[in-house]
């Protein structure tokens, strides 16, 4: 069932934009985790959007698989343009040499009570660690904390598992997708939104198309989420 954000009104959490690049068949990575999908023009769009946002969030699998920097570096920028990096990492699995822990931007690691103290203490030397939730990170509580920290606009950069959790909790305001003219297939390849999914179409997250345009070979679609 869709959990609507009855507890958090718009003003108590950041405005969240889910952004991703996918193939025409909805894959955000191949079955072997290759995720180079966007063209150069789209990467510039993504970095402009990062610059507009106060925070940028990903799930721990994306950190482990892609080791992203999550900074603004494809366009002219200064260190203060970098958004705060936020990682949803219940068990504190973030590798200590992950690039999200470099000194290019501040980082928040949200863990749950499942995280081992010893690793949490190590992460605390490199990032702000928030303990939220018993099993998995409590995303509603995380949004509230981020808002308190001054993060008003948050970019959600995947992956598919975190995308589902954020959407199903009613925490996403916009979805922006770059559709690349490629088909990669593979039932085990990650799609834009995975997670447990809904059983019935009438439970689906409803969207309203706001804008569409081409960027090089890619098609950009921008939707508002209707709750
Ligand atoms: N093309 C694109 O635009 C794009 C963008 C980003 C990522 N990707 C691709 O996406 C793939 C990774 O996606 P993924 O679905 O495997 O992983 P993910 O969404 O990056 O991370 C999922 C993990 O986040 C942790 N998490 C903590 N709290 C959570 C919560 N409340 N709800 C959900 N997850 C929570 C969970 O691990 P714990 O239980 O251990 O905490 C969960 O398994 C990679 O191949 C990457 O390349 C593509």
Tab-separated table of C-alpha atoms and ligand atoms in Angstrom:
chain	number	residue	atom	x	y	z
A	1	UNK	CA	0.000	0.000	0.000
A	2	UNK	CA	1.170	3.508	-0.772
A	3	UNK	CA	2.084	5.301	2.441
A	4	UNK	CA	1.122	8.909	1.968
A	5	UNK	CA	3.088	11.554	3.789
A	6	UNK	CA	0.522	12.432	6.401
A	7	UNK	CA	3.170	13.085	9.016
A	8	UNK	CA	5.387	15.228	6.868
A	9	UNK	CA	3.832	18.108	5.029
A	10	UNK	CA	5.749	19.589	2.083
A	11	UNK	CA	7.273	22.210	4.333
A	12	UNK	CA	8.816	19.647	6.684
A	13	UNK	CA	10.845	17.725	4.157
A	14	UNK	CA	13.006	18.673	1.182
A	15	UNK	CA	11.537	18.948	-2.309
A	16	UNK	CA	12.763	15.714	-3.896
A	17	UNK	CA	13.641	15.207	-7.563
A	18	UNK	CA	14.318	11.623	-8.653
A	19	UNK	CA	16.680	11.733	-11.622
A	20	UNK	CA	17.937	8.777	-13.630
A	21	UNK	CA	19.148	7.656	-17.024
A	22	UNK	CA	17.573	4.542	-18.486
A	23	UNK	CA	17.486	2.561	-21.709
A	24	UNK	CA	14.237	2.414	-23.683
A	25	UNK	CA	13.472	-0.861	-21.881
A	26	UNK	CA	13.719	0.874	-18.498
A	27	UNK	CA	17.099	-0.468	-17.389
A	28	UNK	CA	19.363	1.783	-15.327
A	29	UNK	CA	22.253	-0.696	-15.522
A	30	UNK	CA	23.034	-3.927	-17.348
A	31	UNK	CA	23.004	-7.277	-15.570
A	32	UNK	CA	26.769	-6.818	-15.036
A	33	UNK	CA	26.178	-3.332	-13.548
A	34	UNK	CA	27.361	-1.216	-16.467
A	35	UNK	CA	25.458	2.055	-16.089
A	36	UNK	CA	27.030	4.316	-18.708
A	37	UNK	CA	23.765	5.314	-20.371
A	38	UNK	CA	23.538	9.107	-20.767
A	39	UNK	CA	25.094	11.067	-23.588
A	40	UNK	CA	27.484	13.947	-22.798
A	41	UNK	CA	24.683	16.577	-23.063
A	42	UNK	CA	22.615	14.715	-20.487
A	43	UNK	CA	25.548	14.480	-18.099
A	44	UNK	CA	25.817	18.264	-18.277
A	45	UNK	CA	22.076	18.541	-17.490
A	46	UNK	CA	22.597	16.224	-14.495
A	47	UNK	CA	25.495	18.273	-13.151
A	48	UNK	CA	23.510	21.526	-13.558
A	49	UNK	CA	20.720	19.896	-11.552
A	50	UNK	CA	23.200	18.737	-8.886
A	51	UNK	CA	24.391	22.347	-8.636
A	52	UNK	CA	20.806	23.566	-8.070
A	53	UNK	CA	20.254	21.061	-5.247
A	54	UNK	CA	21.315	21.303	-1.596
A	55	UNK	CA	21.600	17.536	-1.252
A	56	UNK	CA	22.063	14.431	-3.405
A	57	UNK	CA	21.078	10.976	-2.169
A	58	UNK	CA	21.857	7.402	-3.290
A	59	UNK	CA	21.474	3.908	-1.849
A	60	UNK	CA	24.501	2.006	-0.570
A	61	UNK	CA	24.529	-0.450	-3.497
A	62	UNK	CA	25.130	2.431	-5.899
A	63	UNK	CA	28.095	3.531	-3.761
A	64	UNK	CA	29.514	0.000	-3.691
A	65	UNK	CA	28.960	-0.697	-7.402
A	66	UNK	CA	29.702	2.681	-9.035
A	67	UNK	CA	31.838	4.454	-6.427
A	68	UNK	CA	30.459	7.857	-7.534
A	69	UNK	CA	31.834	11.184	-6.292
A	70	UNK	CA	28.361	12.776	-6.319
A	71	UNK	CA	29.872	16.217	-6.936
A	72	UNK	CA	29.416	18.899	-9.586
A	73	UNK	CA	32.375	18.344	-11.912
A	74	UNK	CA	31.124	18.226	-15.513
A	75	UNK	CA	30.431	21.979	-15.593
A	76	UNK	CA	32.210	25.057	-14.261
A	77	UNK	CA	31.824	24.964	-10.513
A	78	UNK	CA	33.377	25.814	-7.189
A	79	UNK	CA	33.512	23.573	-4.096
A	80	UNK	CA	30.548	25.379	-2.519
A	81	UNK	CA	28.363	24.275	-5.483
A	82	UNK	CA	28.595	20.660	-4.351
A	83	UNK	CA	25.441	19.375	-2.669
A	84	UNK	CA	25.617	17.507	0.626
A	85	UNK	CA	25.992	13.802	-0.202
A	86	UNK	CA	23.518	11.519	1.529
A	87	UNK	CA	23.845	7.726	1.605
A	88	UNK	CA	21.097	5.354	2.778
A	89	UNK	CA	23.218	2.605	4.331
A	90	UNK	CA	21.411	0.678	7.101
A	91	UNK	CA	24.335	-1.594	7.969
A	92	UNK	CA	27.155	0.939	7.585
A	93	UNK	CA	28.629	-0.877	4.583
A	94	UNK	CA	30.075	2.285	3.019
A	95	UNK	CA	33.721	1.409	2.201
A	96	UNK	CA	36.136	3.684	4.058
A	97	UNK	CA	37.882	4.405	0.740
A	98	UNK	CA	34.630	5.257	-1.113
A	99	UNK	CA	34.849	8.475	-3.118
A	100	UNK	CA	31.732	9.830	-1.374
A	101	UNK	CA	33.931	10.080	1.719
A	102	UNK	CA	36.527	12.292	0.043
A	103	UNK	CA	36.839	15.906	1.130
A	104	UNK	CA	35.165	17.435	-1.941
A	105	UNK	CA	31.821	17.859	-0.149
A	106	UNK	CA	30.164	17.069	3.171
A	107	UNK	CA	28.574	13.628	3.490
A	108	UNK	CA	25.736	12.302	5.613
A	109	UNK	CA	25.488	8.541	6.101
A	110	UNK	CA	22.104	7.396	7.345
A	111	UNK	CA	22.347	4.030	9.107
A	112	UNK	CA	19.906	2.007	11.204
A	113	UNK	CA	20.247	0.296	14.573
A	114	UNK	CA	21.569	-2.731	12.627
A	115	UNK	CA	24.865	-0.951	11.943
A	116	UNK	CA	27.897	-2.188	13.862
A	117	UNK	CA	29.222	0.394	16.306
A	118	UNK	CA	32.839	-0.157	15.353
A	119	UNK	CA	32.219	0.720	11.676
A	120	UNK	CA	29.963	3.634	12.618
A	121	UNK	CA	32.787	5.114	14.716
A	122	UNK	CA	35.161	4.846	11.731
A	123	UNK	CA	32.634	6.482	9.398
A	124	UNK	CA	32.096	9.304	11.894
A	125	UNK	CA	35.681	10.452	11.243
A	126	UNK	CA	34.768	11.105	7.575
A	127	UNK	CA	31.030	11.896	7.583
A	128	UNK	CA	28.046	12.859	9.684
A	129	UNK	CA	26.320	9.630	10.718
A	130	UNK	CA	22.601	9.603	11.555
A	131	UNK	CA	21.074	6.516	13.191
A	132	UNK	CA	17.462	6.328	11.997
A	133	UNK	CA	15.296	3.213	12.013
A	134	UNK	CA	15.516	-0.286	13.468
A	135	UNK	CA	16.143	-2.427	10.384
A	136	UNK	CA	16.373	-0.216	7.318
A	137	UNK	CA	16.945	3.518	7.327
A	138	UNK	CA	13.727	5.348	8.240
A	139	UNK	CA	13.439	7.570	5.178
A	140	UNK	CA	10.665	9.758	6.590
A	141	UNK	CA	12.823	10.568	9.625
A	142	UNK	CA	15.814	11.109	7.336
A	143	UNK	CA	13.914	13.637	5.210
A	144	UNK	CA	12.922	15.519	8.354
A	145	UNK	CA	16.567	15.605	9.553
A	146	UNK	CA	17.814	16.767	6.158
A	147	UNK	CA	15.268	19.579	6.135
A	148	UNK	CA	16.442	20.595	9.640
A	149	UNK	CA	19.995	20.701	8.256
A	150	UNK	CA	18.895	23.231	5.616
A	151	UNK	CA	18.493	20.832	2.701
A	152	UNK	CA	15.465	22.200	0.888
A	153	UNK	CA	15.995	20.588	-2.501
A	154	UNK	CA	17.231	17.004	-2.707
A	155	UNK	CA	18.202	15.083	-5.813
A	156	UNK	CA	17.573	11.341	-5.581
A	157	UNK	CA	20.018	9.532	-7.882
A	158	UNK	CA	18.950	5.919	-7.365
A	159	UNK	CA	19.334	3.093	-7.475
A	160	UNK	CA	16.169	1.153	-8.154
A	161	UNK	CA	15.662	-0.173	-4.616
A	162	UNK	CA	15.938	3.214	-2.931
A	163	UNK	CA	13.806	4.774	-5.693
A	164	UNK	CA	10.950	2.399	-4.845
A	165	UNK	CA	11.193	3.061	-1.107
A	166	UNK	CA	11.202	6.829	-1.598
A	167	UNK	CA	8.293	6.760	-4.073
A	168	UNK	CA	6.180	4.348	-2.041
A	169	UNK	CA	6.585	6.496	1.060
A	170	UNK	CA	5.343	9.540	-0.832
A	171	UNK	CA	8.682	11.321	-0.582
A	172	UNK	CA	9.301	12.169	-4.255
A	173	UNK	CA	7.918	15.303	-5.919
A	174	UNK	CA	9.349	15.040	-9.436
A	175	UNK	CA	10.738	12.315	-11.677
A	176	UNK	CA	13.162	13.313	-14.435
A	177	UNK	CA	14.358	10.580	-16.761
A	178	UNK	CA	16.821	10.521	-19.604
A	179	UNK	CA	15.709	7.822	-22.038
A	180	UNK	CA	18.643	6.682	-24.138
A	181	UNK	CA	17.920	5.070	-27.527
A	182	UNK	CA	19.238	1.686	-26.442
A	183	UNK	CA	17.715	-1.652	-25.462
A	184	UNK	CA	19.742	-3.915	-23.242
A	185	UNK	CA	17.286	-6.494	-21.848
A	186	UNK	CA	18.118	-8.930	-19.067
A	187	UNK	CA	15.579	-9.894	-16.399
A	188	UNK	CA	18.223	-9.325	-13.725
A	189	UNK	CA	19.227	-5.894	-14.971
A	190	UNK	CA	18.132	-3.073	-12.636
A	191	UNK	CA	15.183	-0.999	-13.769
A	192	UNK	CA	14.248	2.591	-12.887
A	193	UNK	CA	12.224	1.343	-9.914
A	194	UNK	CA	12.463	-2.157	-8.448
A	195	UNK	CA	11.865	-2.985	-4.765
A	196	UNK	CA	8.840	-5.124	-3.891
A	197	UNK	CA	6.545	-3.184	-6.276
A	198	UNK	CA	2.774	-2.848	-6.060
A	199	UNK	CA	0.276	-5.617	-6.776
A	200	UNK	CA	-2.425	-3.591	-8.479
A	201	UNK	CA	-2.268	-0.907	-11.152
A	202	UNK	CA	-4.503	1.339	-9.087
A	203	UNK	CA	-1.773	1.400	-6.416
A	204	UNK	CA	0.715	2.752	-8.979
A	205	UNK	CA	2.440	6.069	-8.387
A	206	UNK	CA	0.648	8.530	-10.670
A	207	UNK	CA	2.567	11.118	-12.649
A	208	UNK	CA	1.788	14.149	-14.765
A	209	UNK	CA	4.051	14.877	-17.730
A	210	UNK	CA	5.338	18.448	-17.431
A	211	UNK	CA	8.063	18.737	-20.038
A	212	UNK	CA	9.862	16.715	-22.707
A	213	UNK	CA	12.724	17.507	-25.027
A	214	UNK	CA	15.657	15.887	-26.799
A	215	UNK	CA	19.286	16.299	-25.760
A	216	UNK	CA	21.554	14.900	-28.462
A	217	UNK	CA	20.289	11.348	-29.044
A	218	UNK	CA	18.494	11.171	-25.683
A	219	UNK	CA	14.909	12.032	-24.743
A	220	UNK	CA	14.337	13.865	-21.456
A	221	UNK	CA	11.000	13.388	-19.699
A	222	UNK	CA	10.012	15.436	-16.657
A	223	UNK	CA	7.030	14.421	-14.533
A	224	UNK	CA	5.377	15.751	-11.407
A	225	UNK	CA	4.290	13.058	-8.932
A	226	UNK	CA	0.598	13.190	-8.041
A	227	UNK	CA	-0.204	11.915	-4.548
B	1	LIG	N1	21.342	4.928	-14.582
B	1	LIG	C1	21.191	5.624	-13.487
B	1	LIG	O1	20.708	6.773	-13.518
B	1	LIG	C2	21.600	5.035	-12.170
B	1	LIG	C3	21.622	5.847	-11.033
B	1	LIG	C4	21.962	5.269	-9.816
B	1	LIG	C5	22.244	3.917	-9.729
B	1	LIG	N2	22.223	3.162	-10.836
B	1	LIG	C6	22.496	1.726	-10.761
B	1	LIG	O2	21.635	1.132	-9.806
B	1	LIG	C7	22.260	-0.044	-9.322
B	1	LIG	C8	22.075	-0.109	-7.817
B	1	LIG	O3	20.713	-0.149	-7.516
B	1	LIG	P1	20.165	-1.053	-6.326
B	1	LIG	O4	18.701	-1.073	-6.436
B	1	LIG	O5	20.904	-2.334	-6.329
B	1	LIG	O6	20.662	-0.308	-5.036
B	1	LIG	P2	20.459	1.122	-4.351
B	1	LIG	O7	19.064	1.583	-4.492
B	1	LIG	O8	21.576	1.999	-4.789
B	1	LIG	O9	20.749	0.743	-2.830
B	1	LIG	C9	19.813	-0.062	-2.178
B	1	LIG	C10	20.242	-0.308	-0.769
B	1	LIG	O10	20.079	0.872	0.026
B	1	LIG	C11	19.928	0.469	1.360
B	1	LIG	N3	18.817	1.141	2.024
B	1	LIG	C12	18.890	1.712	3.257
B	1	LIG	N4	17.703	2.133	3.634
B	1	LIG	C13	16.838	1.827	2.647
B	1	LIG	C14	15.453	1.997	2.514
B	1	LIG	N5	14.703	2.576	3.453
B	1	LIG	N6	14.877	1.551	1.397
B	1	LIG	C15	15.610	0.979	0.423
B	1	LIG	N7	16.928	0.780	0.498
B	1	LIG	C16	17.543	1.203	1.617
B	1	LIG	C17	19.638	-1.046	1.351
B	1	LIG	O11	20.814	-1.744	1.769
B	1	LIG	P3	20.983	-1.998	3.337
B	1	LIG	O12	19.785	-2.811	3.764
B	1	LIG	O13	22.282	-2.667	3.494
B	1	LIG	O14	20.962	-0.647	3.937
B	1	LIG	C18	19.360	-1.332	-0.092
B	1	LIG	O15	19.682	-2.641	-0.493
B	1	LIG	C19	23.712	0.028	-9.731
B	1	LIG	O16	23.966	-0.910	-10.758
B	1	LIG	C20	23.882	1.430	-10.280
B	1	LIG	O17	24.808	1.506	-11.340
B	1	LIG	C21	21.915	3.687	-12.071
